[in-house]
PDB file of C-alpha atoms in Angstrom:
ATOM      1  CA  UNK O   1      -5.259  23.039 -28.794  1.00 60.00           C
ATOM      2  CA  UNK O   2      -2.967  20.626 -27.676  1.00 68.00           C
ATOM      3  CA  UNK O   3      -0.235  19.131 -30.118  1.00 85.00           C
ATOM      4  CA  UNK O   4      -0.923  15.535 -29.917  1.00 90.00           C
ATOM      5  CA  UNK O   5      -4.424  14.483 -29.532  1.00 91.00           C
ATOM      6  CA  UNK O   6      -5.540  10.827 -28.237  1.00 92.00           C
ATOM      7  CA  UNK O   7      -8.810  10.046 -26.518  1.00 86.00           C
ATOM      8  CA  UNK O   8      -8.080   9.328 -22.777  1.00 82.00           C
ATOM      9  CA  UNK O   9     -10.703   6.679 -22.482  1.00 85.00           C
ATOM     10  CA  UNK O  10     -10.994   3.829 -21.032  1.00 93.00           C
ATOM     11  CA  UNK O  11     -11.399   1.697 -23.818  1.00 96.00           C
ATOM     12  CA  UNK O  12     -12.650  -1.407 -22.844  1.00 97.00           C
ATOM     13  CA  UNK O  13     -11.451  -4.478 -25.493  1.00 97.00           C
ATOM     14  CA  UNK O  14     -12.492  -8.392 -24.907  1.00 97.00           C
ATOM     15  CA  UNK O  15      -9.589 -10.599 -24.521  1.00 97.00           C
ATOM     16  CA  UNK O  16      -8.606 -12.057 -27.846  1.00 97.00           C
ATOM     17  CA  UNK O  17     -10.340  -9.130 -29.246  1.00 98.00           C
ATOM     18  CA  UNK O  18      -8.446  -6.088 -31.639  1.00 97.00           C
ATOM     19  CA  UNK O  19      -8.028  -2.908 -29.850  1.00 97.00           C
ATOM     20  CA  UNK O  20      -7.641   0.446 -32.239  1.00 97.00           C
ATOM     21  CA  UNK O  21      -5.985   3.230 -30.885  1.00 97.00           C
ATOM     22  CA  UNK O  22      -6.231   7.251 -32.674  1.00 96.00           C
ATOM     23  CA  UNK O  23      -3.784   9.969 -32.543  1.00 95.00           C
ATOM     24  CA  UNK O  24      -3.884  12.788 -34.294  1.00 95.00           C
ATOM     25  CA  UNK O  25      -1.089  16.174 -34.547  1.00 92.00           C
ATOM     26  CA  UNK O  26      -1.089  19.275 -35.474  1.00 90.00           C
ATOM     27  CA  UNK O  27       2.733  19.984 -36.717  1.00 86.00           C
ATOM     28  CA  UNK O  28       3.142  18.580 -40.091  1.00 87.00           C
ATOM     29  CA  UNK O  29       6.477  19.487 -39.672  1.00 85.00           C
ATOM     30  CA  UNK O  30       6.914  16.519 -37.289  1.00 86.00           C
ATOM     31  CA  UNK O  31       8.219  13.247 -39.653  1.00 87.00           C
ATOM     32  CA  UNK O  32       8.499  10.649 -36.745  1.00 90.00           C
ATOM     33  CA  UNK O  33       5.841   8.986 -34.598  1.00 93.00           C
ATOM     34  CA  UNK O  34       6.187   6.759 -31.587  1.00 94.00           C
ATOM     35  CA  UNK O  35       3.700   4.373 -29.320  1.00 96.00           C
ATOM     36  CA  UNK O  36       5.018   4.340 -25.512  1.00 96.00           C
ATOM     37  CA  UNK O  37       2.956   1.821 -23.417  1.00 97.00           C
ATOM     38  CA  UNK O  38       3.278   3.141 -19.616  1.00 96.00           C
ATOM     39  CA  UNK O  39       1.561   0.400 -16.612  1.00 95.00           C
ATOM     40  CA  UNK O  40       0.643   2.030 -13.738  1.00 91.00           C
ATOM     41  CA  UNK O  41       3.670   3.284 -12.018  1.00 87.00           C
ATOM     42  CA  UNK O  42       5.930   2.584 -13.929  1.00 91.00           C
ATOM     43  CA  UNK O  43       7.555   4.624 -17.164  1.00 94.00           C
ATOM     44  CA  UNK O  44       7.036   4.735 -20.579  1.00 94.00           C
ATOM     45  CA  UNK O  45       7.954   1.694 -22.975  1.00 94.00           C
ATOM     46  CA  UNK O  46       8.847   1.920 -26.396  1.00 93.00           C
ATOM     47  CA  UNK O  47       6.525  -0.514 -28.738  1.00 95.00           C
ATOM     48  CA  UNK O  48       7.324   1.157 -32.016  1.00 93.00           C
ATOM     49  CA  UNK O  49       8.109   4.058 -34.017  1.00 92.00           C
ATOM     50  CA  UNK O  50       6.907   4.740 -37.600  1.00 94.00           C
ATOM     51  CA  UNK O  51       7.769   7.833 -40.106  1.00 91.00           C
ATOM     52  CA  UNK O  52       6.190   6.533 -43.555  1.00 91.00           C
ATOM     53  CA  UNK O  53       3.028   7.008 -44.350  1.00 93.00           C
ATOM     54  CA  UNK O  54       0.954   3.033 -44.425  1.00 94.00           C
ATOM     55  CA  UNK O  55       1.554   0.603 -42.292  1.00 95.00           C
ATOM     56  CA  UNK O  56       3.989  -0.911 -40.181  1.00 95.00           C
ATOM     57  CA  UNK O  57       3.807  -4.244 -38.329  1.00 96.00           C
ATOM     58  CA  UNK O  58       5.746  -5.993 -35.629  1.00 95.00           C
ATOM     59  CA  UNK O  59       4.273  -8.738 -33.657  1.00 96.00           C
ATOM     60  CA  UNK O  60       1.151  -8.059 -32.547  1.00 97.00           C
ATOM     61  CA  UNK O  61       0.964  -4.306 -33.061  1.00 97.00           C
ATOM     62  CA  UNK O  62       0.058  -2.573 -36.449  1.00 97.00           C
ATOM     63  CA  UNK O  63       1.105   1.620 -36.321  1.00 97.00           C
ATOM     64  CA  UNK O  64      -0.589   2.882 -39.177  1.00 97.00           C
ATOM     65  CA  UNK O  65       0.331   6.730 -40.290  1.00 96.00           C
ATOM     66  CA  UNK O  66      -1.365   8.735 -42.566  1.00 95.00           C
ATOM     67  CA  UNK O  67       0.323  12.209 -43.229  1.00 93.00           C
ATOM     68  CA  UNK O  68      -2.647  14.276 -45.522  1.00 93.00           C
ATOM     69  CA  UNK O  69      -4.681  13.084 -42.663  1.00 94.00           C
ATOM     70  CA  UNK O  70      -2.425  13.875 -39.933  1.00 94.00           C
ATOM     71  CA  UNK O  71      -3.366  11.090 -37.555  1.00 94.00           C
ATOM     72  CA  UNK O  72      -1.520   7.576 -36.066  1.00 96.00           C
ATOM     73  CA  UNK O  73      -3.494   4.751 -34.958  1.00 97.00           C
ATOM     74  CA  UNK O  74      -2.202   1.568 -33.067  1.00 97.00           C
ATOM     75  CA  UNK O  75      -3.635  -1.742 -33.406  1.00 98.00           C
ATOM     76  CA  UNK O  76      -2.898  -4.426 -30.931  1.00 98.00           C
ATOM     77  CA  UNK O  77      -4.626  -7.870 -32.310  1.00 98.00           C
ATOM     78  CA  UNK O  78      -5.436 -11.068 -29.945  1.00 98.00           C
ATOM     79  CA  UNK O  79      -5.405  -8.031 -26.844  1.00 98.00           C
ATOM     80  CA  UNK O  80      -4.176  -9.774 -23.763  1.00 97.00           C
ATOM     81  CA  UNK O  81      -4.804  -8.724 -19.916  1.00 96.00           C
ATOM     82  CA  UNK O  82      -1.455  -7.807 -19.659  1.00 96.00           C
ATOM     83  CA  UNK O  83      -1.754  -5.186 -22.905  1.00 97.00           C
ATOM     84  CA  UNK O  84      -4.075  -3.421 -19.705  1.00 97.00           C
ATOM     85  CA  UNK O  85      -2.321  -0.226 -19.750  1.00 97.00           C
ATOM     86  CA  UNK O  86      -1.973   3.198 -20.921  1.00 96.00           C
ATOM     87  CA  UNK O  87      -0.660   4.008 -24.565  1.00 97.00           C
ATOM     88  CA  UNK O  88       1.030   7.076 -25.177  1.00 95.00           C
ATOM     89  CA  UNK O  89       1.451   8.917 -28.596  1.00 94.00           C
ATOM     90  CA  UNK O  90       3.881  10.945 -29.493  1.00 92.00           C
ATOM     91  CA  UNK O  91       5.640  13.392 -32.872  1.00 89.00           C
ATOM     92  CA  UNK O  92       9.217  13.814 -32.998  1.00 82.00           C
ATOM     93  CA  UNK O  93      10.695  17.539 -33.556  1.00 67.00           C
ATOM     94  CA  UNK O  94      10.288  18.814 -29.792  1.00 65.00           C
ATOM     95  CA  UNK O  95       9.129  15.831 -28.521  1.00 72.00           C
ATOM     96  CA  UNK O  96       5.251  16.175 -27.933  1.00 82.00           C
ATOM     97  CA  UNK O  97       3.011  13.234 -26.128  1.00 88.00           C
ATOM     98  CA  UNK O  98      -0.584  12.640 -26.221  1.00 89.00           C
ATOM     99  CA  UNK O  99      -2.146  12.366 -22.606  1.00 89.00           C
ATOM    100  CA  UNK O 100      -2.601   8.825 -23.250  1.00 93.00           C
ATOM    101  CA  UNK O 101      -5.317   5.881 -24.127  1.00 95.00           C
ATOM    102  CA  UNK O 102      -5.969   4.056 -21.231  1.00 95.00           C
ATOM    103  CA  UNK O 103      -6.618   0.407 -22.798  1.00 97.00           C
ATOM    104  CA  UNK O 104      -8.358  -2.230 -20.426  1.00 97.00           C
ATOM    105  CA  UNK O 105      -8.436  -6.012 -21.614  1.00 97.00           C
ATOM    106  CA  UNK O 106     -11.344  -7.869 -19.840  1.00 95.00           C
ATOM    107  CA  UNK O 107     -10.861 -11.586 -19.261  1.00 90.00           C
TER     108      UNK O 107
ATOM    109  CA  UNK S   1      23.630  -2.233 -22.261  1.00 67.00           C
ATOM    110  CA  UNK S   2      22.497  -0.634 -18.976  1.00 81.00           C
ATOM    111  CA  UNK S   3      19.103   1.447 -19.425  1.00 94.00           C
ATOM    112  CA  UNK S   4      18.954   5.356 -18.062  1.00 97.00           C
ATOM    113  CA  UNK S   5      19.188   5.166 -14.608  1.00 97.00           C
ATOM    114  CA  UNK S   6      17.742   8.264 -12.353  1.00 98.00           C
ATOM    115  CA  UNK S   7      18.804   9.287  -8.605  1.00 97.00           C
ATOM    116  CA  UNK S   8      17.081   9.103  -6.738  1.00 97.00           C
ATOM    117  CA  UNK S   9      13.724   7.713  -7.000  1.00 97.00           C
ATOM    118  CA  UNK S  10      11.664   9.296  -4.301  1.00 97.00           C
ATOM    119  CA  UNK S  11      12.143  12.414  -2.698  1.00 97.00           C
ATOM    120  CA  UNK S  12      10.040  14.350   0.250  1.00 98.00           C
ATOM    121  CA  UNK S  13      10.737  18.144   0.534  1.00 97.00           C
ATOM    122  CA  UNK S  14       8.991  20.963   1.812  1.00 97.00           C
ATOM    123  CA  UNK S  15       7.916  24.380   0.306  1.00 98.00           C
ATOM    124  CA  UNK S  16      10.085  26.791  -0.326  1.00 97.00           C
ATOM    125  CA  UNK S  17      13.328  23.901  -0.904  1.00 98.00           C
ATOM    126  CA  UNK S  18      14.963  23.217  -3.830  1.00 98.00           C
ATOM    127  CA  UNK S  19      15.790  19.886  -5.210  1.00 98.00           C
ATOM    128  CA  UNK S  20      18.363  18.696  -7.730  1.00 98.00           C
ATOM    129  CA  UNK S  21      17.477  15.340  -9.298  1.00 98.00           C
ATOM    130  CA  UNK S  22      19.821  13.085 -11.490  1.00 98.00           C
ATOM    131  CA  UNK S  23      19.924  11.116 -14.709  1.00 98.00           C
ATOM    132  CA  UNK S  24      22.389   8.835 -16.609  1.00 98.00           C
ATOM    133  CA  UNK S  25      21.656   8.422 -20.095  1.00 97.00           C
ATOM    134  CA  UNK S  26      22.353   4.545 -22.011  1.00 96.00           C
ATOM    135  CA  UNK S  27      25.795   4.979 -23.073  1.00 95.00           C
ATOM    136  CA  UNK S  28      26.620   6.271 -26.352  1.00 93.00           C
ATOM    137  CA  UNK S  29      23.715   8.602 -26.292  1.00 94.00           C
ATOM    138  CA  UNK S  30      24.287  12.304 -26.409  1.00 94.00           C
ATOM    139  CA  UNK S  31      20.906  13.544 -25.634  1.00 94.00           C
ATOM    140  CA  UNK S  32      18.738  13.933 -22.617  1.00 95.00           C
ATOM    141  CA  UNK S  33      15.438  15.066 -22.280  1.00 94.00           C
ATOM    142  CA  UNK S  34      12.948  15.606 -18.634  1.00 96.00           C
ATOM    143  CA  UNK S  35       9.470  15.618 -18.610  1.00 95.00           C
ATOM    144  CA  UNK S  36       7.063  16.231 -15.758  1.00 96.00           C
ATOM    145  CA  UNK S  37       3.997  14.023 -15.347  1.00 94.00           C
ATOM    146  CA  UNK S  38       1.098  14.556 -13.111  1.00 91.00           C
ATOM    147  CA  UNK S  39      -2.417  12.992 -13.346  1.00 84.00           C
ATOM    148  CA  UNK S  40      -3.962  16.357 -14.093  1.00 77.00           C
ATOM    149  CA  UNK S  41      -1.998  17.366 -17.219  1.00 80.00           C
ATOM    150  CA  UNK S  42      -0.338  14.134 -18.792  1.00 83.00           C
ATOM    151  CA  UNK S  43       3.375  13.978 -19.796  1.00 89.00           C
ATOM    152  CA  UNK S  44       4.754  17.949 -20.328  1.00 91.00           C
ATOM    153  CA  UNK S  45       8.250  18.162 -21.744  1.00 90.00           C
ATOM    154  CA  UNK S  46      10.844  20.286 -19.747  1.00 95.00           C
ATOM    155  CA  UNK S  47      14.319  20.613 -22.088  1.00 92.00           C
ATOM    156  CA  UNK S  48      16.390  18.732 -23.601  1.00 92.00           C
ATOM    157  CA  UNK S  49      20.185  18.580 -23.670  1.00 95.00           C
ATOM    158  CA  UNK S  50      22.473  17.283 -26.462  1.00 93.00           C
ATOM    159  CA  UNK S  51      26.035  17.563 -26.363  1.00 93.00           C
ATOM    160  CA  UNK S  52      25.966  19.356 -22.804  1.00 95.00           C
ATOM    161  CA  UNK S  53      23.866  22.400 -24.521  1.00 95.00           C
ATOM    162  CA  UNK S  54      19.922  23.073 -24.337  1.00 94.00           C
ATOM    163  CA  UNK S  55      18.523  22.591 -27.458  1.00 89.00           C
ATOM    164  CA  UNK S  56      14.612  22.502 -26.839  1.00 87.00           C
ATOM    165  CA  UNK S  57      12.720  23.747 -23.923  1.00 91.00           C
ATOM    166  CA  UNK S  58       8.900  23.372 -23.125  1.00 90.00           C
ATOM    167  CA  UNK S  59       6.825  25.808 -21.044  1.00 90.00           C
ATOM    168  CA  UNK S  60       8.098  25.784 -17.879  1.00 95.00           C
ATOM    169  CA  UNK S  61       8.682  28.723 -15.275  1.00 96.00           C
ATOM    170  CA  UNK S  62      12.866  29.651 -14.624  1.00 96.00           C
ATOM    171  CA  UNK S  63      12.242  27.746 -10.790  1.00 97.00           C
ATOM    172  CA  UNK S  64      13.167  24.850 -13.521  1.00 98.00           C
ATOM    173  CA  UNK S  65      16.232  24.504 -14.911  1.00 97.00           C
ATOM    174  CA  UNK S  66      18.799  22.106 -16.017  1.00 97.00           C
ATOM    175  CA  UNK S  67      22.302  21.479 -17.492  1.00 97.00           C
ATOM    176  CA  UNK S  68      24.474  18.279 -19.369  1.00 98.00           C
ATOM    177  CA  UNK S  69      27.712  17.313 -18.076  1.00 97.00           C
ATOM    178  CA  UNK S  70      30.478  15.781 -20.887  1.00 96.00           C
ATOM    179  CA  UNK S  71      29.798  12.627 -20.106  1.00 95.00           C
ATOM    180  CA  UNK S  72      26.176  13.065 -20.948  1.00 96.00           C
ATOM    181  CA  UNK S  73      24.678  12.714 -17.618  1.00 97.00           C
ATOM    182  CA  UNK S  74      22.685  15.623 -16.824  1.00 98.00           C
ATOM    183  CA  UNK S  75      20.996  16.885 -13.383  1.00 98.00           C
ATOM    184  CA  UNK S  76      17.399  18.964 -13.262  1.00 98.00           C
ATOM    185  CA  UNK S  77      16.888  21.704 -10.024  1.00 98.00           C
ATOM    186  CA  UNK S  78      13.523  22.993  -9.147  1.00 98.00           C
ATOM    187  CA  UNK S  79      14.144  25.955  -7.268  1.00 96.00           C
ATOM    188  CA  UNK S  80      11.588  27.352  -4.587  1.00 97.00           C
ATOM    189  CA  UNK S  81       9.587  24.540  -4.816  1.00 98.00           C
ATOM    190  CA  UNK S  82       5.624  24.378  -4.993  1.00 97.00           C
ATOM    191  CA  UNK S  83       3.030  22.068  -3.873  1.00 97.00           C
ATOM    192  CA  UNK S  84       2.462  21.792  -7.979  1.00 95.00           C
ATOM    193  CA  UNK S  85       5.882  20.575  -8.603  1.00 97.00           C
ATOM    194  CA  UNK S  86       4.725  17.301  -6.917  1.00 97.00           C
ATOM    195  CA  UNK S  87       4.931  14.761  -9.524  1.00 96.00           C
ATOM    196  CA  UNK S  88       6.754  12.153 -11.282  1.00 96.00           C
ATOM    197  CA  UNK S  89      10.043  13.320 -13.158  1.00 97.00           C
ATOM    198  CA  UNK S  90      11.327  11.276 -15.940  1.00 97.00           C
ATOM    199  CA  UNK S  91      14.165  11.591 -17.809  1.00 96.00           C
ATOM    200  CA  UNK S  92      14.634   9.911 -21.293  1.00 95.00           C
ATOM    201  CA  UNK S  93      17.924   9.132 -23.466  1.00 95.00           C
ATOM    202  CA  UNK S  94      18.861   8.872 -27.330  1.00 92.00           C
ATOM    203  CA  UNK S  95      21.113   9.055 -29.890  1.00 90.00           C
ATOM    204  CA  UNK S  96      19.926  13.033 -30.380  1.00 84.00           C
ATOM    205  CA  UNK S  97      20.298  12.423 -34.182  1.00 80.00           C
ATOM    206  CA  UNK S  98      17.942  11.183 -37.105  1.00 70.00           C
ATOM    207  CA  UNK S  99      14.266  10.891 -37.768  1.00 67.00           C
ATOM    208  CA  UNK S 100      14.189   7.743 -36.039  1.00 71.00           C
ATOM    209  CA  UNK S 101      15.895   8.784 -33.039  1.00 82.00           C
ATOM    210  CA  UNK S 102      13.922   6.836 -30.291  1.00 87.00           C
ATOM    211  CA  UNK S 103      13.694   8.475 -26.466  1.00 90.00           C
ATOM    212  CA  UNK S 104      13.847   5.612 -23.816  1.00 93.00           C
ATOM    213  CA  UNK S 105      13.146   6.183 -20.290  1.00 95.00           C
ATOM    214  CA  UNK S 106      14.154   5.554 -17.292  1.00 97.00           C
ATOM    215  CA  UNK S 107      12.201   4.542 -14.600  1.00 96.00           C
ATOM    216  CA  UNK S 108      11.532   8.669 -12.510  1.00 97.00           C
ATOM    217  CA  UNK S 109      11.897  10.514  -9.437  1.00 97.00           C
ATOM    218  CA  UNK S 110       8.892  10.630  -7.679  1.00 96.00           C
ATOM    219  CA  UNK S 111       8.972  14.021  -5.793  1.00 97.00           C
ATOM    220  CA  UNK S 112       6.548  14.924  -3.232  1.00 97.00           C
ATOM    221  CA  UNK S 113       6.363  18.489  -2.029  1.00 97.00           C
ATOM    222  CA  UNK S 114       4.261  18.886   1.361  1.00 97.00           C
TER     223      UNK S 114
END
């Protein structure tokens, strides 16, 4: 069993449309979370970290973290063509990364 | 601030080579960590250095290995290189300190073995 689960997808989101994003971990030792976006080709992009449980907001991402539960999701509101990308979860201690949600806006 | 720079960013070797591949963290930061990522099996965490010592290392064979210099910078070799060791090496940077310490990347060394 892998350390950081996401599902790989695609997941397919309308323009303008709310995309929702699951991770869940196994170490409950680990007290940090982060959400890299990656494009094709290129590298991983910080969008946020969170480390208390609720929810934290900036722009149009929501990380939401829920520590009896043991999973992080990602919400990305008004989803754009250019959010088109894969989104990358990972838990602090030794760094350990999901194998990614790849997130496709449609026009 | 300059961003973590890697050197360089494509590289064609053979079989049996070795390779030694480069990475300059954002200044001020202490640690550096590598990660391999191929289609197949996602982003897979090498080591990490902090303060020119390995602190963490992921499940890699001893063909991998790395070190940090005092100025932070820190170089990865791949010894007797495999067709498998083609992918894309990335290198991240932080403060190595603190719940909150953030990893940002730089932009990889795409290696192809043939």
């Amino acid at each position: 069993q892998k350390e950081v689960e996401q599902n790989s997808g695609p997941l397919s989101v309308p323009e303008g449309a709310i995309a929702s994003l699951n991770c869940t971990y196994s170490d409950r030792g680990s007290q940090s979370f982060f959400w890299y976006r990656q494009y094709s080709g290129k590298s991983p992009e910080l969008i946020m970290f969170i480390y208390s449980n609720g929810d934290k907001e900036d722009g149009r991402f929501t990380a939401q973290l829920n520590k009896a539960s043991q999973y992080v999701s990602l919400l990305i509101r008004d989803s754009q063509p250019s959010d088109s990308a894969t989104y990358l979860c990972a838990a602090s201690g030794k760094l350990q990364f999901g194998a990614g949600t790849q997130v496709v806006v449609t026009p | 601030k300059a961003g973590v720079t890697q050197t360089p960013r494509y590289l064609i070797k053979t079989r049996g080579q070795q390779v030694t591949l480069s990475c300059s963290p954002i200044s001020g930061h202490r640690s550096v960590s590598w990660y391999q990522q191929t289609p197949g099996q996602g982003l897979q965490f090498l080591f990490e250095y902090f303060s020119e010592t390995q602190r963490n290392k992921g499940n890699f064979p001893g063909r991998f290995s790395g070190r940090q210099f005092s100025n932070s910078r820190s170089e990865m070799n791949v010894s007797t290189l495999e067709l498998g060791d083609s992918a894309l090496y990335l290198c991240a940077s932080s403060l190595g300190r603190g719940r909150t310490d953030t990893q940002y990347f730089g932009p990889g060394t795409r290696l192809t073995v043939l």
